[in-house]
PDB file of C-alpha atoms in Angstrom:
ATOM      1  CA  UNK A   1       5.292 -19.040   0.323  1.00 47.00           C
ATOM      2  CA  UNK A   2       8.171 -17.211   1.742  1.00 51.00           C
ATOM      3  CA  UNK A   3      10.874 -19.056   3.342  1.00 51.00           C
ATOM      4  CA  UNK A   4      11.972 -15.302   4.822  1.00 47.00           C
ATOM      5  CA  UNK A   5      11.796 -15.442   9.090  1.00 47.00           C
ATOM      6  CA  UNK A   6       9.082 -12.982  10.263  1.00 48.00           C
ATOM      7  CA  UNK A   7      10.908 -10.626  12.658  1.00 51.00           C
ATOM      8  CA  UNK A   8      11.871  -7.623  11.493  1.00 52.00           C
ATOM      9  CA  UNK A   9       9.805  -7.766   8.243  1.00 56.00           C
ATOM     10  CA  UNK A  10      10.132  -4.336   5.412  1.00 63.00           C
ATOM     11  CA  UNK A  11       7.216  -5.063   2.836  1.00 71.00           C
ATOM     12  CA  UNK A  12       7.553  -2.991  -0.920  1.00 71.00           C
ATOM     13  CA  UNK A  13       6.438  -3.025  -3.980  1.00 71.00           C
ATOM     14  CA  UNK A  14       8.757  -3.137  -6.808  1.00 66.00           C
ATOM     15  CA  UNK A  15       9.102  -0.919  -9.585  1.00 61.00           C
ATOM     16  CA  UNK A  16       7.935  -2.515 -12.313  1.00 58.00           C
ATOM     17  CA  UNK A  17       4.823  -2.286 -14.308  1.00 51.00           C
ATOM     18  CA  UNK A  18       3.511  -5.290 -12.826  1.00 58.00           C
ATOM     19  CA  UNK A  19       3.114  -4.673  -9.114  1.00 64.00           C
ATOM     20  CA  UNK A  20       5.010  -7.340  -6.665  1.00 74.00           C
ATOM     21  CA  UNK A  21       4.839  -7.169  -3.150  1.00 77.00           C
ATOM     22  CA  UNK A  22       7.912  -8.392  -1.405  1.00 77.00           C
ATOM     23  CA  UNK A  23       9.172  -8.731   2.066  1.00 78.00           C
ATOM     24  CA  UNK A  24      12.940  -7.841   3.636  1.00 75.00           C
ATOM     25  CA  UNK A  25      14.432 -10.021   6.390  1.00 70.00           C
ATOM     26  CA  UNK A  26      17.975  -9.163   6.987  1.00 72.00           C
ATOM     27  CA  UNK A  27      20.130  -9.634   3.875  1.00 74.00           C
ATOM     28  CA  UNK A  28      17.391 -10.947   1.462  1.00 77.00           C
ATOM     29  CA  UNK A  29      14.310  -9.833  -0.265  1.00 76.00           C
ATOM     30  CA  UNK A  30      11.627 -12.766  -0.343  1.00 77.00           C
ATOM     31  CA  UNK A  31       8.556 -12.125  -2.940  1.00 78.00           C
ATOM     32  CA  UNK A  32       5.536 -12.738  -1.687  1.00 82.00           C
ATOM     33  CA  UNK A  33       3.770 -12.268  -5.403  1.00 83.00           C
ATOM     34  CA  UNK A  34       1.904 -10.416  -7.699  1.00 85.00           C
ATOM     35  CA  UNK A  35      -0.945  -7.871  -5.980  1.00 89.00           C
ATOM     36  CA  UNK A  36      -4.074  -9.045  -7.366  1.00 92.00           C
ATOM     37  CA  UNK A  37      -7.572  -7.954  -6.798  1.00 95.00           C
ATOM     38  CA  UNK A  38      -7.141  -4.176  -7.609  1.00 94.00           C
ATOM     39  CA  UNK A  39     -10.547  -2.577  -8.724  1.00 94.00           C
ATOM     40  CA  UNK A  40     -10.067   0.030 -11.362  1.00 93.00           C
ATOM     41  CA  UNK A  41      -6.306   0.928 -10.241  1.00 94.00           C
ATOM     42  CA  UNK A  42      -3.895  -1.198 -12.406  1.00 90.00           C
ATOM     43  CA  UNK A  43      -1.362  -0.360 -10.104  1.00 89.00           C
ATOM     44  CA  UNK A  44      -0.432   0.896  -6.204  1.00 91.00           C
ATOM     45  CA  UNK A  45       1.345   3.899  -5.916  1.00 92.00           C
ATOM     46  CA  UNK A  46       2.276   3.207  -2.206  1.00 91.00           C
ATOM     47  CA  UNK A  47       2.100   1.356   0.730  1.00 90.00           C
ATOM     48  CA  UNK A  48       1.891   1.582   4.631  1.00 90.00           C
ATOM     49  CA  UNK A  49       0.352  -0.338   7.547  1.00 90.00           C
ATOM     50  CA  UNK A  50      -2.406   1.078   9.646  1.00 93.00           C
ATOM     51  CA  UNK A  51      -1.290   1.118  13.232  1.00 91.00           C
ATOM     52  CA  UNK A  52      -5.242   0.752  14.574  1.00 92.00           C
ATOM     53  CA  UNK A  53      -5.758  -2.541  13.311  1.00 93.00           C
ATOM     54  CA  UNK A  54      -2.483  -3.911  11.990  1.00 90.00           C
ATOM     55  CA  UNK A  55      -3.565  -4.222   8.197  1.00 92.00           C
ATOM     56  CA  UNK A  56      -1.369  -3.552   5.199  1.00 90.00           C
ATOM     57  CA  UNK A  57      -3.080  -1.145   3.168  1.00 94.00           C
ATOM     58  CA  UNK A  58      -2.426   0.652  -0.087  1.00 93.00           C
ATOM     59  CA  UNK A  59      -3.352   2.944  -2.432  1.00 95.00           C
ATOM     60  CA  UNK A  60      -3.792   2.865  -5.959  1.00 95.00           C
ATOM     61  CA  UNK A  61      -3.099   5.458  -8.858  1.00 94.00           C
ATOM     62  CA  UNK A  62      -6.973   6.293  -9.209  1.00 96.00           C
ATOM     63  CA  UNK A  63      -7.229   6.692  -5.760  1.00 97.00           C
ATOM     64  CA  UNK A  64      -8.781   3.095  -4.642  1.00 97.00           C
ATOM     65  CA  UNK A  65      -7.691   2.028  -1.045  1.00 98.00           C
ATOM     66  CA  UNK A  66      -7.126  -1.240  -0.294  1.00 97.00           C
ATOM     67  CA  UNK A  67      -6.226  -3.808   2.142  1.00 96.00           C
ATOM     68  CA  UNK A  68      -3.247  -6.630   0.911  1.00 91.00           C
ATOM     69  CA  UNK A  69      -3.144  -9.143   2.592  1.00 90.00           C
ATOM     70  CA  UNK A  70       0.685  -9.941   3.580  1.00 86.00           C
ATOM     71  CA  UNK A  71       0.927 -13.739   2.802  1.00 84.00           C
ATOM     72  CA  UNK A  72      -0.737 -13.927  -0.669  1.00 88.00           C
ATOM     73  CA  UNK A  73      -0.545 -10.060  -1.961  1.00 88.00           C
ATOM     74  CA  UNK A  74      -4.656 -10.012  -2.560  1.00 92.00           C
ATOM     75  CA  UNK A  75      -5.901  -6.519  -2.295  1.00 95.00           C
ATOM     76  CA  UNK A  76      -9.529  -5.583  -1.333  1.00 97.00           C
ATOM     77  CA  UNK A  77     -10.771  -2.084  -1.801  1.00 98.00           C
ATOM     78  CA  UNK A  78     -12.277  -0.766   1.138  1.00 98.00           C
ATOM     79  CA  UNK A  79     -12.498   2.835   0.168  1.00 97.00           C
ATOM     80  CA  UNK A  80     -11.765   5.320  -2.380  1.00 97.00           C
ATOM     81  CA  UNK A  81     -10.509   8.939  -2.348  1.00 97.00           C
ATOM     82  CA  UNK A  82     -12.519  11.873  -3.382  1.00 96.00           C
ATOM     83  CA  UNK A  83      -9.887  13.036  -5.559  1.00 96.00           C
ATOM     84  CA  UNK A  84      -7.369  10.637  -7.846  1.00 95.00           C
ATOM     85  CA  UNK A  85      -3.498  11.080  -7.218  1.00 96.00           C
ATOM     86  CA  UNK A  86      -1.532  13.155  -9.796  1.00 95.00           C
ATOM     87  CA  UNK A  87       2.103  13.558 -10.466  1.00 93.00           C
ATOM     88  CA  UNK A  88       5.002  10.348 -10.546  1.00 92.00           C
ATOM     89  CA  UNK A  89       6.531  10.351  -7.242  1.00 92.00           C
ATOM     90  CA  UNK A  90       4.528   9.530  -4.137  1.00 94.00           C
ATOM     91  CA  UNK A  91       4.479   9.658  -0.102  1.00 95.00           C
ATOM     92  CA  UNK A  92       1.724   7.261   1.425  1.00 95.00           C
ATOM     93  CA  UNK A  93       1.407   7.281   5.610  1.00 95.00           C
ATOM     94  CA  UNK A  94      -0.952   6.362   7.961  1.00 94.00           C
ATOM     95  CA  UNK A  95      -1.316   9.193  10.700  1.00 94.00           C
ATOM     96  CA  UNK A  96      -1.587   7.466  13.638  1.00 92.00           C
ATOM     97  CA  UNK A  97      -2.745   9.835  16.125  1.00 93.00           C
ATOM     98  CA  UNK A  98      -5.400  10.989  13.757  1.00 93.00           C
ATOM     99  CA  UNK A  99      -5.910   7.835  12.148  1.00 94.00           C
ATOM    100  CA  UNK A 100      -5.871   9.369   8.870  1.00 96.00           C
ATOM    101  CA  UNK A 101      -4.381   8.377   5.852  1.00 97.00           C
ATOM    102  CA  UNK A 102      -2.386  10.688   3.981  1.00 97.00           C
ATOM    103  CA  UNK A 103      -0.660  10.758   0.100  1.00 97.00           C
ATOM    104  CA  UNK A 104       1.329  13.156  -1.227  1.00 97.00           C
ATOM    105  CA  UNK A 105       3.508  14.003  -4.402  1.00 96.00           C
ATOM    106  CA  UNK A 106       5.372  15.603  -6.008  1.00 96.00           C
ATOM    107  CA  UNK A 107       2.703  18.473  -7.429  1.00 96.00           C
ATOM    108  CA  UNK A 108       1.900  19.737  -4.158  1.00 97.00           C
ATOM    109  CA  UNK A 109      -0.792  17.456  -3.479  1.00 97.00           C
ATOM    110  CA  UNK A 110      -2.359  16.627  -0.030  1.00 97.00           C
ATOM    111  CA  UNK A 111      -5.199  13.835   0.371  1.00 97.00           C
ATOM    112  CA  UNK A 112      -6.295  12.313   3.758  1.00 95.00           C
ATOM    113  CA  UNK A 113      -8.914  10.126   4.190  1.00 96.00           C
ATOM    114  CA  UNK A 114     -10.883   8.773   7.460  1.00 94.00           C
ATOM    115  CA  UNK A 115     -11.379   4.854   7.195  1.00 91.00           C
ATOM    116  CA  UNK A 116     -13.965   3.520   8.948  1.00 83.00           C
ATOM    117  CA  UNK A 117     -13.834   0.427  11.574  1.00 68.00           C
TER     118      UNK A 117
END
């Protein structure tokens, strides 16, 4: 468990071939642990939280979407995009006027996907 206050909470992942997700409170990251529960992804490419119901979600290099839950970093797939990410660097935003989620990168690519509920 993080000793890190709530307020003001920035969640990441870190860099590293094993995926971490970790939270910043002013002047300290905490880590919250490794994500776990990825289904055919090894790894997420980004992160963002869904405005419409609150939920971390990310998405992973094969194009799985999941839900991570912010306390234990356990990711459920929910959905999948039609097409798998290419390219190294990524963007990863939830839309929420549309409610879509969007990922781009650096080859020009532009997926959005509809969740349901």
């Amino acid at each position: 468990m993080c000793p890190c206050s709530a307020d003001n909470v920035h969640y990441d992942i870190s860099p590293t071939p094993t995926v971490h997700l970790r939270r910043w409170t002013p002047g300290r990251w905490c880590a919250i642990g490794t994500v776990s529960g990825l289904s055919g992804d090894t790894k997420l490419i980004g992160i963002d939280f869904r405005v419409q119901d609150g939920r971390l979600y990310g998405v992973g290099e094969l194009g799985g979407v999941y839900t991570v839950d912010t306390a234990t970093a356990t990711a459920t797939k929910v959905s999948q995009l039609t097409t798998a990410p290419s390219g190294t660097n990524f963007g990863v935003d939830f839309n929420p006027a549309s409610d879509r989620l969007r990922v781009i990168n650096d080859t020009g690519q532009n997926l959005a996907l509809r969740l349901q509920g």
